[in-house]
Amino acid sequence: MHEDTSPTMFALESWYQNAPQLDATAFAVALEKALGKIDIVSSSENSWTFALRDYPIQTDDGKNIFAMLSLMRPDHEQPFDHEARRSALEQSWDYPDAATELQNSRHSLLIHELLARTLPAADRWHIFRHATRVLVEQTRPQVLYNASSDSCYNPARWLENQQNGYHYYGFINVRYYTIADSEDMLMDTRGLDTFGLPDLQCHFRDLEPDDIAGLLYNTGIYLMQNGDVIEDGDTLGEDHWRCQRETAIIAPEREVLDICPNPPHAGGDRNP
């Protein structure tokens, strides 16, 4: 058996050309339609906190509290840090214009969870996608940056995909790399560790990247729906590609579930 991956905090930034205005009452009312009773815990010019009363949590000492959402606005205008987040901009395949849009966006809001990481993954995902939806509908940002999946998204496309039933859009990002001085390629995911799940990785050659992207994305959805159920030595697909836990090849350092193609398509010196 493998060790469980600890869930990480969900955090998302929305970026604007002009300073956004947030009506805490309107935000709570809209969120209640999807998440049930919401209390406004605090509201000021630059920060807001909301308690989700339908998502109770019991602390280690037996106290009953509620999961919360926090929104914050920086005290001063500051540009998006392109250098520090170069990976996100390079791997935002569904929004190639993100860097250009961010050049003119100097205002931002940060939304993140509080006290919610012990909730079931399905509950947290439900909270995140509706909180993001309401934030986009009410503040109309130019760009979304999901720190959890390390990727940028077009807010209009985010809404469109959510409305069309692609509810996992924006929470799993599949990255693509070529390996120097070889014909090898590597693809991995970001975002699954938010839900206490291992990210996925595939090191391969002479296969279509789009096919590998689909495999990783769909396997990620499978894990989100069923939990961390793929063990070392399990196989996937008709070709029975072997799965193995190992340290990620591409940063950030983390344990991933590697999906190894059969020869001659396994990358590097891998021998499944």
Short mmCIF file of C-alpha atoms in Angstrom, two decimals, residues 9-198:
data_model
loop_
_atom_site.label_atom_id
_atom_site.label_comp_id
_atom_site.label_asym_id
_atom_site.label_seq_id
_atom_site.Cartn_x
_atom_site.Cartn_y
_atom_site.Cartn_z
CA MET A 9 -4.80 24.36 -0.17
CA PHE A 10 -6.86 25.55 -3.12
CA ALA A 11 -5.92 29.10 -4.15
CA LEU A 12 -6.93 31.01 -7.28
CA GLU A 13 -6.14 34.54 -8.46
CA SER A 14 -8.37 36.62 -10.72
CA TRP A 15 -6.69 39.46 -12.64
CA TYR A 16 -8.21 42.73 -13.91
CA GLN A 17 -7.32 45.82 -15.91
CA ASN A 18 -9.41 47.96 -13.54
CA ALA A 19 -9.86 47.54 -9.81
CA PRO A 20 -12.69 45.02 -9.23
CA GLN A 21 -15.64 45.75 -6.98
CA LEU A 22 -17.02 42.95 -4.82
CA ASP A 23 -20.43 43.09 -3.15
CA ALA A 24 -20.16 40.63 -0.26
CA THR A 25 -23.92 40.23 0.11
CA ALA A 26 -24.48 39.57 -3.61
CA PHE A 27 -21.56 37.12 -3.62
CA ALA A 28 -23.01 35.20 -0.67
CA VAL A 29 -26.54 35.13 -2.14
CA ALA A 30 -25.27 33.77 -5.48
CA LEU A 31 -23.10 31.17 -3.75
CA GLU A 32 -25.99 29.99 -1.55
CA LYS A 33 -27.84 28.73 -4.65
CA ALA A 34 -25.15 26.05 -5.05
CA LEU A 35 -23.63 25.63 -1.59
CA GLY A 36 -26.45 26.25 0.89
CA LYS A 37 -26.44 28.65 3.82
CA ILE A 38 -23.59 31.18 3.76
CA ASP A 39 -22.66 33.56 6.59
CA ILE A 40 -20.58 36.68 5.98
CA VAL A 41 -17.99 36.40 8.75
CA SER A 42 -16.12 39.58 7.86
CA SER A 43 -16.22 42.23 5.15
CA SER A 44 -13.86 45.16 4.60
CA GLU A 45 -12.46 47.15 1.71
CA ASN A 46 -9.84 44.54 0.86
CA SER A 47 -10.90 41.25 2.44
CA TRP A 48 -13.99 39.12 2.85
CA THR A 49 -14.61 35.83 4.68
CA PHE A 50 -17.60 33.53 4.21
CA ALA A 51 -18.63 30.53 6.36
CA LEU A 52 -20.20 27.58 4.52
CA ARG A 53 -22.74 26.35 7.07
CA ASP A 54 -23.67 23.24 5.08
CA TYR A 55 -20.04 22.05 5.30
CA PRO A 56 -19.35 21.46 9.02
CA ILE A 57 -15.99 20.27 10.27
CA GLN A 58 -15.12 18.79 13.66
CA THR A 59 -11.78 19.85 15.11
CA ASP A 60 -9.40 17.52 16.94
CA ASP A 61 -10.72 18.78 20.27
CA GLY A 62 -14.33 18.06 19.30
CA LYS A 63 -15.47 21.56 18.38
CA ASN A 64 -17.82 22.04 15.44
CA ILE A 65 -16.80 24.72 12.94
CA PHE A 66 -17.54 25.43 9.28
CA ALA A 67 -15.42 25.40 6.15
CA MET A 68 -14.78 28.93 4.92
CA LEU A 69 -13.80 30.89 1.84
CA SER A 70 -11.59 33.95 1.98
CA LEU A 71 -11.16 36.66 -0.66
CA MET A 72 -8.39 39.22 -0.46
CA ARG A 73 -7.28 42.21 -2.50
CA PRO A 74 -3.64 43.41 -2.32
CA ASP A 75 -3.19 46.77 -0.62
CA HIS A 76 -1.35 48.16 -3.65
CA GLU A 77 -1.40 47.56 -7.39
CA GLN A 78 1.16 45.01 -8.43
CA PRO A 79 1.77 43.28 -11.76
CA PHE A 80 1.57 39.57 -12.36
CA ASP A 81 5.03 38.07 -11.76
CA HIS A 82 5.75 36.64 -15.21
CA GLU A 83 9.22 35.37 -14.28
CA ALA A 84 8.20 33.52 -11.12
CA ARG A 85 5.21 31.98 -12.92
CA ARG A 86 6.87 31.26 -16.24
CA SER A 87 5.86 27.60 -16.06
CA ALA A 88 2.17 28.55 -15.79
CA LEU A 89 2.37 30.84 -18.82
CA GLU A 90 4.31 28.30 -20.90
CA GLN A 91 1.94 25.47 -20.02
CA SER A 92 -1.40 27.30 -20.39
CA TRP A 93 -2.23 25.52 -23.65
CA ASP A 94 -5.88 26.56 -23.64
CA TYR A 95 -5.09 30.27 -23.20
CA PRO A 96 -2.03 31.25 -25.28
CA ASP A 97 -2.94 34.96 -24.94
CA ALA A 98 -2.69 34.89 -21.16
CA ALA A 99 0.70 36.62 -21.00
CA THR A 100 -0.52 39.45 -23.25
CA GLU A 101 -3.68 39.93 -21.21
CA LEU A 102 -1.69 39.98 -18.00
CA GLN A 103 0.58 42.77 -19.27
CA ASN A 104 -2.36 45.16 -18.86
CA SER A 105 -3.77 43.62 -15.67
CA ARG A 106 -2.44 45.13 -12.45
CA HIS A 107 -5.34 44.43 -10.10
CA SER A 108 -6.14 41.07 -8.56
CA LEU A 109 -8.25 39.15 -6.08
CA LEU A 110 -7.14 35.98 -4.29
CA ILE A 111 -9.72 33.40 -3.29
CA HIS A 112 -8.76 30.44 -1.13
CA GLU A 113 -10.24 27.96 1.29
CA LEU A 114 -9.94 28.01 5.08
CA LEU A 115 -10.30 24.96 7.35
CA ALA A 116 -11.62 22.88 4.47
CA ARG A 117 -8.88 20.41 3.63
CA THR A 118 -10.40 17.66 5.78
CA LEU A 119 -13.62 17.70 3.75
CA PRO A 120 -14.16 14.92 1.20
CA ALA A 121 -12.50 15.69 -2.14
CA ALA A 122 -15.87 15.77 -3.91
CA ASP A 123 -17.15 18.45 -1.52
CA ARG A 124 -14.04 20.59 -1.91
CA TRP A 125 -14.18 20.35 -5.71
CA HIS A 126 -17.88 21.33 -5.63
CA ILE A 127 -17.07 24.35 -3.46
CA PHE A 128 -14.13 25.44 -5.63
CA ARG A 129 -15.88 25.33 -8.95
CA HIS A 130 -18.94 27.24 -7.75
CA ALA A 131 -16.86 29.80 -5.87
CA THR A 132 -14.82 30.38 -9.03
CA ARG A 133 -17.98 30.59 -11.16
CA VAL A 134 -19.56 33.24 -8.92
CA LEU A 135 -16.30 35.19 -8.73
CA VAL A 136 -16.07 35.29 -12.54
CA GLU A 137 -19.74 36.17 -13.03
CA GLN A 138 -19.66 39.03 -10.53
CA THR A 139 -16.23 40.58 -11.11
CA ARG A 140 -15.46 39.80 -14.79
CA PRO A 141 -11.69 39.25 -14.68
CA GLN A 142 -9.38 39.16 -17.73
CA VAL A 143 -7.38 36.14 -16.54
CA LEU A 144 -7.68 33.38 -13.95
CA TYR A 145 -4.49 31.91 -12.47
CA ASN A 146 -5.06 28.65 -10.62
CA ALA A 147 -2.05 28.25 -8.35
CA SER A 148 -3.10 24.67 -7.62
CA SER A 149 -2.90 23.54 -11.26
CA ASP A 150 -0.22 26.15 -12.09
CA SER A 151 -2.03 27.38 -15.18
CA CYS A 152 -3.85 30.42 -16.57
CA TYR A 153 -7.37 30.31 -17.96
CA ASN A 154 -9.67 32.49 -20.01
CA PRO A 155 -12.55 33.28 -17.59
CA ALA A 156 -15.17 33.20 -20.36
CA ARG A 157 -13.96 29.78 -21.49
CA TRP A 158 -13.93 28.57 -17.88
CA LEU A 159 -17.61 29.51 -17.54
CA GLU A 160 -18.48 28.02 -20.93
CA ASN A 161 -16.87 24.70 -20.09
CA GLN A 162 -18.51 24.53 -16.68
CA GLN A 163 -21.92 25.31 -18.19
CA ASN A 164 -21.40 22.64 -20.87
CA GLY A 165 -20.70 19.92 -18.34
CA TYR A 166 -16.89 19.93 -18.37
CA HIS A 167 -16.82 20.36 -14.62
CA TYR A 168 -13.20 19.27 -14.14
CA TYR A 169 -11.93 21.95 -16.51
CA GLY A 170 -9.47 24.24 -14.77
CA PHE A 171 -8.61 21.84 -11.96
CA ILE A 172 -6.28 19.45 -13.83
CA ASN A 173 -3.56 20.85 -16.07
CA VAL A 174 -1.59 18.55 -18.39
CA ARG A 175 1.93 19.81 -19.12
CA TYR A 176 4.14 18.87 -22.08
CA TYR A 177 7.95 18.81 -22.34
CA THR A 178 10.52 17.59 -24.82
CA ILE A 179 13.68 16.00 -23.45
CA ALA A 180 16.94 17.58 -24.67
CA ASP A 181 19.22 15.52 -26.93
CA SER A 182 16.66 12.76 -27.38
CA GLU A 183 13.38 11.94 -29.08
CA ASP A 184 11.72 11.50 -25.69
CA MET A 185 8.77 13.51 -24.47
CA LEU A 186 7.30 13.88 -21.01
CA MET A 187 3.81 14.87 -19.94
CA ASP A 188 2.55 15.28 -16.40
CA THR A 189 -0.33 16.83 -14.47
CA ARG A 190 -0.68 19.57 -11.89
CA GLY A 191 -3.65 20.06 -9.60
CA LEU A 192 -4.47 16.59 -8.32
CA ASP A 193 -2.49 17.06 -5.10
CA THR A 194 -5.05 19.70 -4.10
CA PHE A 195 -7.43 16.79 -3.55
CA GLY A 196 -4.94 14.48 -1.82
CA LEU A 197 -4.23 12.59 -5.04
CA PRO A 198 -0.94 11.90 -6.83
#
